[in-house]
Amino acid sequence: MKLRLNHRMLRQLIFSAYILFTILFCSLLIYIGKGEISKARAYAEHERSYIEALLSCRNSLNLLGDSAKAILMSPTTESCSVFNEQASSFRKTIGLLARIESERALPPASSTTELQCETLLLASVAEALSSDILSYGNEKQLVSDDILQMNETLESIQTKLQDILKIEMDHAEMWQRQSLFFFSNLQYLLILFFVLTAIFSVAASFLFGYILRSSLRELSEGTKEISSGNLKYRFEDIQHDEIGSVMHDFNVMAKRLEQQKLALEKINRELEEKATQLIEAHKHKDRFLANMSHELRTPLNSIIGFSELIIKRCGVPDGDQKTLAHSRRILSAAEHLLDLISDLLEVAKVDAGVLKPSFAEINLSSCARDILMMLKPISEQRGLALDSDIADDIMVTADERLIKQILINLVNNSIKFTHQGSVSVKLHVSRETAVIDVVDTGIGIAEDDQKRIFKDFHRVETGLTSNYEGVGLGLTLSKRLVELHGGKITVKSELGKGSTFTVSIPLKR
């Protein structure tokens, strides 16, 4: 079995992995950031308290220094009392500083411990100085040793305090470097994330492209097989994705086309059998019509000859008038039957392809005038005017005998179905085409019948046409003869107002 990855499932898997990776990375950044922010917040809280304590110590030390200067200028009990108060306040601030320092994350500095010792020493010196002043009064020489020791202690305390400030500055610089290191690493992490995302996207696009190209290649090969006529081809291992859906639709389409092809092949075989049968029947019909025409022409010609002979003999003044009338009816019926047989034979020849027109350049204007002269007695006998509007010397390449037969059929048909009025024939040239219009004022043709009058043996069956002879072959024969010349015939008619038959024949073949 051919292994083919499911495009939809792989796409969902990769997208889910990408989302999971993004969530984990963002969660890691948030976790690290929260830790660093908590550390920074705690450091800021303790540093603020520690800085405030340092500032308080410095202020107390400044006040203590001022008190020491006052004792140096005037060693009195009052100045010593003020100094003792300042020393007590300084000791409290030093104690607060030591307590805050013990709560910090950093280990306690040795300078703070030493500062506490120096503060205790300063308190002892202050008490000794106070005792000496009470004992010796304002004698500077007697208390100079105590004052000197006090100044040395103050200088030592100031030095220790400066050391603590320096250490605090170093701590602040260290924390600043750590913060910069964190944010610098955060920047690198973000850059790494975007680089990995880009690599992941490119790899995923290449993978999707490969899978999609494989699926489309298989789909293309399958469609080529189906379009080439191999309707038995089916896609296999169809996956539940978009390409798989298209493949499934192609399988359904191929199956339906195969079924339709089998059905059409069956219908075609039946049609071929029917066509063969129709061709054989048509051949039999043509042979029958040809034989019947030949067999009927001889007796009909005899009947016509005998009828004309009887009419000639009975036409004398003392002839039998009853026999004369019967003979004339026999002659008319025989001539009509002979014309019908001739039309049948002509139609059979056209259908069989036996009738081959003898094309030559003829004067269509002269042909039309000859036909009008031939049919004019018939129109006058029916009391109809036979008009013409024929352009001179219109030359066409056609079979003169067939053209005359077309004109005879159309004009004779118009005369037959016109009770009063006129029949006119018009001939002109339009766009390298000879156009013949046969216009009458006869009974007309209904719109529904106009589509069927050129079919074999079709007659318009109305109360107006029931008394007219014919089997409906004249227009059929005319249409086929016109088509043999590469032309066409059309009709425009309105019931009760007349008809116009238009024949168009190319001037040159």
Coordinates of C-alpha atoms in Angstrom, one line a residue:
M1 CA 0.0 0.0 0.0
K2 CA 1.3 3.4 -0.9
L3 CA 2.0 5.6 2.2
R4 CA 0.8 9.1 1.9
L5 CA 0.7 11.6 4.8
N6 CA -2.6 13.2 5.8
H7 CA -2.1 16.8 4.9
R8 CA -4.9 18.0 7.2
M9 CA -3.7 16.0 10.3
L10 CA -0.1 17.0 9.8
R11 CA -1.0 20.6 9.4
Q12 CA -3.1 20.5 12.6
L13 CA -0.2 18.6 14.4
I14 CA 2.4 21.1 13.4
F15 CA 0.2 24.1 14.2
S16 CA -0.6 22.6 17.7
A17 CA 3.1 22.0 18.3
Y18 CA 3.8 25.6 17.4
I19 CA 1.1 26.9 19.7
L20 CA 2.4 24.6 22.5
F21 CA 6.0 25.8 22.0
T22 CA 4.9 29.4 22.0
I23 CA 2.8 28.9 25.2
L24 CA 5.7 27.2 27.0
F25 CA 8.2 29.8 25.9
C26 CA 5.9 32.7 27.0
S27 CA 5.2 30.9 30.3
L28 CA 8.9 30.5 30.9
L29 CA 9.6 34.2 30.2
I30 CA 6.7 35.2 32.5
Y31 CA 8.0 32.9 35.2
I32 CA 11.5 34.2 35.0
G33 CA 10.3 37.8 34.7
K34 CA 8.0 37.5 37.7
G35 CA 11.0 36.1 39.8
E36 CA 13.2 38.9 38.7
I37 CA 10.6 41.5 39.4
S38 CA 9.9 40.0 42.8
K39 CA 13.6 40.1 43.6
A40 CA 13.8 43.6 42.4
R41 CA 10.8 44.7 44.4
A42 CA 12.1 43.1 47.6
Y43 CA 15.5 44.6 47.0
A44 CA 14.0 48.0 46.4
E45 CA 11.9 47.8 49.6
H46 CA 14.9 46.8 51.8
E47 CA 17.2 49.2 50.0
R48 CA 14.8 52.1 50.6
S49 CA 14.6 51.3 54.3
Y50 CA 18.3 50.7 54.5
I51 CA 19.1 54.0 52.7
E52 CA 16.7 55.9 55.0
A53 CA 18.5 54.4 58.0
L54 CA 21.9 55.3 56.5
L55 CA 20.7 58.9 56.0
S56 CA 19.4 59.0 59.5
C57 CA 22.7 57.8 60.8
R58 CA 24.6 60.4 58.8
N59 CA 22.3 63.1 60.1
S60 CA 22.7 61.9 63.7
L61 CA 26.5 61.7 63.2
N62 CA 26.5 65.3 61.9
L63 CA 24.5 66.5 64.9
L64 CA 26.9 64.4 67.1
G65 CA 29.9 66.1 65.5
D66 CA 28.3 69.5 66.1
S67 CA 27.9 68.6 69.8
A68 CA 31.5 67.4 70.0
K69 CA 32.6 70.8 68.6
A70 CA 30.5 72.6 71.2
I71 CA 32.2 70.5 74.0
L72 CA 35.6 71.3 72.5
M73 CA 34.8 75.0 72.5
S74 CA 33.2 74.9 76.0
P75 CA 33.3 71.7 78.0
T76 CA 30.3 72.3 80.2
T77 CA 27.7 70.0 81.8
E78 CA 25.1 71.3 79.4
S79 CA 27.2 70.6 76.3
C80 CA 27.9 67.1 77.6
S81 CA 24.2 66.5 78.2
V82 CA 23.4 67.5 74.6
F83 CA 26.2 65.3 73.4
N84 CA 24.9 62.4 75.5
E85 CA 21.4 62.8 74.0
Q86 CA 22.8 62.9 70.4
A87 CA 25.0 59.9 71.2
S88 CA 21.9 58.0 72.5
S89 CA 20.0 59.0 69.3
F90 CA 22.9 57.9 67.1
R91 CA 23.1 54.6 68.9
K92 CA 19.4 54.0 68.2
T93 CA 19.8 54.7 64.5
I94 CA 22.8 52.4 64.4
G95 CA 20.6 49.7 66.0
L96 CA 17.9 50.3 63.4
L97 CA 20.5 50.0 60.7
A98 CA 21.8 46.8 62.1
R99 CA 18.2 45.3 62.3
I100 CA 17.4 46.3 58.7
E101 CA 20.7 44.9 57.5
S102 CA 19.9 41.6 59.2
E103 CA 16.7 41.3 57.2
R104 CA 18.4 41.8 53.8
A105 CA 19.3 39.0 51.5
L106 CA 22.9 40.0 51.6
P107 CA 25.1 38.8 54.5
P108 CA 25.6 41.4 57.3
A109 CA 28.6 43.7 56.7
S110 CA 31.4 43.6 59.4
S111 CA 31.5 47.4 59.2
T112 CA 28.0 47.6 60.8
T113 CA 29.1 45.4 63.7
E114 CA 32.3 47.5 64.1
L115 CA 30.1 50.6 63.9
Q116 CA 28.0 49.3 66.8
C117 CA 31.1 48.7 68.9
E118 CA 32.4 52.2 68.1
T119 CA 29.0 53.6 69.1
L120 CA 29.2 51.8 72.5
L121 CA 32.8 53.1 72.9
L122 CA 31.6 56.6 72.1
A123 CA 28.9 56.2 74.7
S124 CA 31.5 55.2 77.3
V125 CA 33.7 58.1 76.4
A126 CA 30.7 60.5 76.7
E127 CA 29.9 59.1 80.2
A128 CA 33.6 59.5 81.2
L129 CA 33.7 63.0 79.9
S130 CA 30.6 63.9 81.7
S131 CA 32.1 62.5 85.0
D132 CA 35.3 64.4 84.5
I133 CA 33.5 67.7 83.8
L134 CA 31.5 67.2 86.9
S135 CA 34.7 66.6 88.9
Y136 CA 37.0 69.2 87.4
G137 CA 34.7 71.8 86.0
N138 CA 35.6 73.7 82.9
E139 CA 39.3 72.9 82.9
K140 CA 40.2 71.9 79.3
Q141 CA 43.5 70.5 80.3
L142 CA 41.9 68.0 82.7
V143 CA 39.3 66.7 80.2
S144 CA 41.5 67.0 77.1
D145 CA 42.2 63.3 77.1
D146 CA 38.5 62.4 77.0
I147 CA 37.8 65.0 74.3
L148 CA 40.7 63.6 72.2
Q149 CA 39.4 60.1 72.6
M150 CA 35.9 61.2 71.7
N151 CA 37.2 62.9 68.5
E152 CA 39.1 59.8 67.5
T153 CA 36.0 57.7 68.1
L154 CA 33.9 60.1 66.0
E155 CA 36.4 59.9 63.2
S156 CA 36.4 56.1 63.4
I157 CA 32.6 56.1 63.3
Q158 CA 32.6 58.4 60.3
T159 CA 35.1 56.2 58.5
K160 CA 33.0 53.1 59.2
L161 CA 29.9 54.9 58.0
Q162 CA 31.7 55.9 54.8
D163 CA 32.7 52.2 54.3
I164 CA 29.1 51.1 54.7
L165 CA 28.0 53.7 52.1
K166 CA 30.7 52.5 49.7
I167 CA 29.6 48.9 50.2
E168 CA 26.0 49.9 49.5
M169 CA 27.1 51.6 46.3
D170 CA 28.8 48.4 45.3
H171 CA 25.7 46.4 46.1
A172 CA 23.6 48.8 44.0
E173 CA 26.0 48.5 41.1
M174 CA 25.9 44.7 41.4
W175 CA 22.1 44.7 41.3
Q176 CA 22.2 47.0 38.3
R177 CA 24.5 44.6 36.5
Q178 CA 22.3 41.7 37.3
S179 CA 19.2 43.5 36.0
L180 CA 21.0 44.5 32.8
F181 CA 22.2 40.9 32.5
F182 CA 18.6 39.6 32.8
F183 CA 17.2 42.0 30.3
S184 CA 20.1 41.4 27.9
N185 CA 19.4 37.6 28.2
L186 CA 15.7 38.3 27.7
Q187 CA 16.5 40.1 24.5
Y188 CA 18.6 37.2 23.3
L189 CA 15.8 34.8 24.2
L190 CA 13.4 36.8 22.2
I191 CA 15.8 36.9 19.2
L192 CA 16.3 33.1 19.6
F193 CA 12.5 32.7 19.7
F194 CA 12.0 34.6 16.5
V195 CA 14.8 32.8 14.8
L196 CA 13.4 29.4 15.8
T197 CA 10.0 30.6 14.7
A198 CA 11.3 31.6 11.3
I199 CA 13.2 28.2 10.9
F200 CA 10.1 26.4 12.0
S201 CA 7.9 28.3 9.5
V202 CA 10.3 27.7 6.6
A203 CA 10.6 24.0 7.5
A204 CA 6.8 23.7 7.8
S205 CA 6.3 25.5 4.5
F206 CA 8.7 23.1 2.8
L207 CA 7.1 20.1 4.4
F208 CA 3.6 21.3 3.4
G209 CA 4.8 22.1 -0.1
Y210 CA 6.3 18.7 -0.5
I211 CA 3.1 17.0 0.8
L212 CA 0.9 19.2 -1.3
R213 CA 3.0 18.7 -4.4
S214 CA 2.9 14.9 -4.0
S215 CA -0.9 15.0 -3.6
L216 CA -1.4 17.4 -6.5
R217 CA 0.9 15.3 -8.6
E218 CA -1.1 12.2 -7.9
L219 CA -4.3 14.2 -8.5
S220 CA -2.9 15.5 -11.9
E221 CA -1.9 12.0 -13.0
G222 CA -5.3 10.7 -12.1
T223 CA -7.2 13.5 -14.0
K224 CA -5.0 12.8 -17.0
E225 CA -5.9 9.2 -16.9
I226 CA -9.6 10.0 -16.7
S227 CA -9.5 12.7 -19.4
S228 CA -7.7 10.3 -21.7
G229 CA -10.7 7.9 -21.5
N230 CA -9.6 5.5 -18.8
L231 CA -12.8 5.8 -16.8
K232 CA -11.9 2.7 -14.8
Y233 CA -9.1 4.6 -13.0
R234 CA -9.8 5.2 -9.3
F235 CA -7.8 7.1 -6.7
E236 CA -6.7 4.9 -3.8
D237 CA -5.6 5.6 -0.2
I238 CA -7.8 8.7 0.0
Q239 CA -7.1 10.8 3.1
H240 CA -9.6 12.9 5.0
D241 CA -8.3 16.3 3.8
E242 CA -9.1 18.8 1.0
I243 CA -7.1 16.9 -1.7
G244 CA -8.7 13.7 -0.5
S245 CA -12.2 15.3 -0.9
V246 CA -11.4 16.3 -4.5
M247 CA -10.1 12.7 -5.2
H248 CA -13.3 11.3 -3.8
D249 CA -15.3 13.6 -6.1
F250 CA -13.2 12.5 -9.1
N251 CA -13.9 8.8 -8.2
V252 CA -17.6 9.5 -8.1
M253 CA -17.4 11.5 -11.4
A254 CA -15.4 8.7 -13.1
K255 CA -17.9 6.1 -11.9
R256 CA -20.8 8.1 -13.2
L257 CA -19.1 8.8 -16.5
E258 CA -18.3 5.1 -16.9
Q259 CA -21.9 4.2 -16.3
Q260 CA -23.0 6.9 -18.8
K261 CA -20.5 5.7 -21.3
L262 CA -21.8 2.1 -21.1
A263 CA -25.4 3.4 -21.4
L264 CA -24.4 5.5 -24.4
E265 CA -22.6 2.6 -26.1
K266 CA -25.7 0.5 -25.7
I267 CA -27.8 3.3 -27.1
N268 CA -25.3 3.8 -30.0
R269 CA -25.4 0.1 -30.8
E270 CA -29.2 0.3 -30.9
L271 CA -29.1 3.4 -33.0
E272 CA -26.7 1.8 -35.4
E273 CA -29.0 -1.2 -35.8
K274 CA -32.0 1.2 -36.3
A275 CA -30.0 3.2 -38.8
T276 CA -29.0 0.1 -40.7
Q277 CA -32.6 -1.0 -40.8
L278 CA -33.7 2.5 -41.9
I279 CA -31.1 2.6 -44.6
E280 CA -32.2 -0.8 -45.9
A281 CA -35.8 0.3 -45.7
H282 CA -35.0 3.5 -47.5
K283 CA -33.2 1.6 -50.2
H284 CA -36.2 -0.7 -50.6
K285 CA -38.4 2.3 -50.8
D286 CA -36.3 3.9 -53.5
R287 CA -36.2 0.7 -55.5
F288 CA -40.0 0.3 -55.0
L289 CA -40.6 3.9 -56.1
A290 CA -38.3 3.5 -59.1
N291 CA -39.9 0.2 -60.2
M292 CA -43.4 1.5 -59.6
S293 CA -42.7 4.7 -61.5
H294 CA -41.4 2.7 -64.4
E295 CA -44.3 0.2 -64.2
L296 CA -47.0 2.9 -63.9
R297 CA -45.6 5.3 -66.5
T298 CA -46.3 2.9 -69.4
P299 CA -50.0 2.2 -68.7
L300 CA -50.6 5.9 -67.8
N301 CA -49.1 7.0 -71.0
S302 CA -51.3 4.5 -72.8
I303 CA -54.4 5.8 -70.9
I304 CA -53.4 9.4 -71.7
G305 CA -53.0 8.5 -75.4
F306 CA -56.3 6.7 -75.6
S307 CA -58.0 9.5 -73.7
E308 CA -56.7 12.1 -76.2
L309 CA -57.8 9.9 -79.1
I310 CA -61.3 9.6 -77.7
I311 CA -61.5 13.3 -77.0
K312 CA -60.3 14.0 -80.6
R313 CA -63.0 11.7 -82.1
C314 CA -65.8 12.8 -79.8
G315 CA -64.9 16.5 -80.3
V316 CA -66.8 16.6 -83.6
P317 CA -70.3 18.2 -83.7
D318 CA -72.1 14.9 -83.8
G319 CA -69.8 13.2 -81.2
D320 CA -70.9 11.6 -77.9
Q321 CA -70.7 14.5 -75.4
K322 CA -71.1 12.2 -72.4
T323 CA -68.1 10.1 -73.6
L324 CA -66.2 13.3 -74.2
A325 CA -66.7 14.5 -70.7
H326 CA -65.7 11.2 -69.2
S327 CA -62.6 11.1 -71.4
R328 CA -61.5 14.5 -70.3
R329 CA -61.9 13.5 -66.6
I330 CA -59.8 10.4 -67.3
L331 CA -57.2 12.5 -69.1
S332 CA -57.0 15.0 -66.2
A333 CA -56.7 12.2 -63.6
A334 CA -54.1 10.4 -65.6
E335 CA -52.0 13.5 -66.1
H336 CA -52.2 14.3 -62.4
L337 CA -51.2 10.8 -61.5
L338 CA -48.3 11.0 -64.0
D339 CA -47.1 14.3 -62.4
L340 CA -47.3 12.7 -58.9
I341 CA -45.2 9.7 -60.1
S342 CA -42.7 12.1 -61.6
D343 CA -42.5 14.0 -58.3
L344 CA -42.0 10.8 -56.3
L345 CA -39.3 9.7 -58.6
E346 CA -37.5 13.0 -58.4
V347 CA -37.7 12.9 -54.5
A348 CA -36.3 9.4 -54.5
K349 CA -33.5 10.4 -56.8
V350 CA -32.5 13.3 -54.5
D351 CA -32.7 11.2 -51.4
A352 CA -30.6 8.5 -53.0
G353 CA -28.0 10.9 -54.2
V354 CA -28.6 9.8 -57.8
L355 CA -29.8 13.2 -59.0
K356 CA -26.7 15.2 -59.9
P357 CA -27.3 18.7 -61.1
S358 CA -25.7 19.8 -64.3
F359 CA -24.3 23.2 -63.3
A360 CA -23.8 25.8 -66.0
E361 CA -24.1 29.5 -66.3
I362 CA -27.7 30.3 -67.1
N363 CA -29.8 33.5 -67.5
L364 CA -32.2 33.2 -64.5
S365 CA -34.2 36.2 -65.8
S366 CA -35.0 34.4 -69.0
C367 CA -35.9 31.2 -67.2
A368 CA -38.4 33.0 -64.9
R369 CA -40.0 34.8 -67.9
D370 CA -40.4 31.5 -69.8
I371 CA -42.2 29.9 -66.8
L372 CA -44.5 32.8 -66.4
M373 CA -45.4 32.6 -70.1
M374 CA -46.1 28.9 -69.7
L375 CA -48.3 29.3 -66.7
K376 CA -50.1 32.4 -67.7
P377 CA -53.0 30.6 -69.5
I378 CA -53.7 28.6 -66.3
S379 CA -53.8 31.8 -64.2
E380 CA -56.1 33.5 -66.7
Q381 CA -58.3 30.5 -66.7
R382 CA -58.7 30.9 -62.9
G383 CA -59.2 34.7 -63.3
L384 CA -55.9 35.6 -61.6
A385 CA -53.4 38.3 -62.6
L386 CA -49.9 36.9 -63.0
D387 CA -47.5 39.8 -62.4
S388 CA -43.8 40.0 -62.6
D389 CA -40.9 42.3 -61.4
I390 CA -37.8 40.6 -62.9
A391 CA -34.5 42.3 -63.2
D392 CA -32.7 41.8 -66.5
D393 CA -29.8 39.4 -67.2
I394 CA -29.3 37.9 -63.8
M395 CA -26.7 35.1 -64.5
V396 CA -26.3 32.2 -62.0
T397 CA -24.5 28.9 -62.0
A398 CA -27.3 26.3 -61.8
D399 CA -29.1 23.4 -63.4
E400 CA -31.6 25.1 -65.7
R401 CA -34.0 22.1 -65.7
L402 CA -34.1 22.0 -61.9
I403 CA -34.5 25.8 -61.6
K404 CA -37.5 25.7 -63.9
Q405 CA -39.0 22.8 -61.9
I406 CA -38.6 24.9 -58.7
L407 CA -40.3 27.9 -60.3
I408 CA -43.1 25.7 -61.8
N409 CA -43.8 24.1 -58.4
L410 CA -43.9 27.4 -56.5
V411 CA -45.9 29.4 -59.0
N412 CA -48.3 26.5 -59.8
N413 CA -48.8 26.0 -56.0
S414 CA -49.7 29.7 -55.5
I415 CA -52.1 29.7 -58.5
K416 CA -53.8 26.6 -57.1
F417 CA -54.4 28.1 -53.6
T418 CA -55.5 31.6 -54.7
H419 CA -59.2 32.2 -55.4
Q420 CA -59.0 35.8 -56.4
G421 CA -56.4 38.5 -56.6
S422 CA -53.0 37.9 -58.1
V423 CA -49.8 36.0 -58.1
S424 CA -46.5 37.9 -58.6
V425 CA -42.9 36.8 -59.2
K426 CA -40.1 39.1 -58.3
L427 CA -36.4 38.5 -59.1
H428 CA -33.4 40.6 -57.9
V429 CA -29.8 40.3 -56.6
S430 CA -28.8 40.9 -53.0
R431 CA -25.3 40.3 -51.7
E432 CA -24.1 37.9 -54.4
T433 CA -27.4 36.0 -54.1
A434 CA -30.3 35.8 -56.6
V435 CA -33.5 36.2 -54.7
I436 CA -36.9 34.9 -56.1
D437 CA -40.1 36.0 -54.3
V438 CA -43.4 34.2 -55.3
V439 CA -46.2 36.3 -53.7
D440 CA -49.9 35.4 -53.8
T441 CA -53.1 36.6 -52.2
G442 CA -54.4 33.1 -51.6
I443 CA -55.7 31.3 -48.5
G444 CA -52.5 31.6 -46.6
I445 CA -50.8 29.2 -44.1
A446 CA -51.2 29.0 -40.4
E447 CA -48.1 29.7 -38.3
D448 CA -47.9 26.1 -36.9
D449 CA -48.2 24.6 -40.4
Q450 CA -45.4 26.8 -41.8
K451 CA -42.8 24.7 -39.9
R452 CA -44.1 21.4 -41.5
I453 CA -45.1 22.2 -45.1
F454 CA -41.6 21.2 -46.4
K455 CA -41.8 17.7 -45.0
D456 CA -42.6 14.7 -47.1
F457 CA -46.3 14.1 -47.9
H458 CA -47.4 16.9 -45.6
R459 CA -50.6 18.8 -46.5
V460 CA -52.2 21.6 -44.6
E461 CA -55.5 20.0 -43.6
T462 CA -58.1 22.8 -43.2
G463 CA -61.6 23.4 -44.5
L464 CA -60.0 25.7 -47.2
T465 CA -57.6 23.0 -48.5
S466 CA -59.8 19.9 -48.5
N467 CA -60.9 20.4 -52.1
Y468 CA -57.4 20.7 -53.5
E469 CA -55.6 17.9 -55.2
G470 CA -52.0 16.8 -54.3
V471 CA -50.1 14.7 -51.7
G472 CA -47.7 17.3 -50.4
L473 CA -44.6 16.6 -52.4
G474 CA -44.3 19.9 -54.5
L475 CA -42.8 22.0 -51.7
T476 CA -40.6 19.1 -50.4
L477 CA -39.1 18.6 -53.8
S478 CA -38.6 22.3 -54.3
K479 CA -36.8 22.6 -51.0
R480 CA -34.4 19.8 -51.8
L481 CA -33.7 21.1 -55.3
V482 CA -32.9 24.5 -53.8
E483 CA -30.5 22.9 -51.3
L484 CA -28.8 21.1 -54.1
H485 CA -27.9 24.5 -55.4
G486 CA -26.6 25.6 -52.0
G487 CA -29.5 27.9 -51.4
K488 CA -32.5 28.0 -49.1
I489 CA -36.2 28.5 -49.2
T490 CA -38.4 30.3 -46.6
V491 CA -42.1 31.2 -46.3
K492 CA -44.0 34.1 -44.7
S493 CA -47.7 33.8 -44.6
E494 CA -50.8 34.9 -42.8
L495 CA -53.9 32.8 -42.8
G496 CA -56.5 34.3 -45.2
K497 CA -54.2 37.0 -46.5
G498 CA -51.7 35.1 -48.7
S499 CA -48.2 33.8 -48.7
T500 CA -44.7 34.7 -49.8
F501 CA -42.2 32.0 -50.8
T502 CA -38.6 33.3 -51.0
V503 CA -35.8 31.3 -52.8
S504 CA -32.2 32.4 -52.4
I505 CA -29.5 30.9 -54.7
P506 CA -25.8 31.9 -54.8
L507 CA -24.8 33.5 -58.1
K508 CA -21.5 31.5 -58.1
R509 CA -20.7 28.1 -56.7

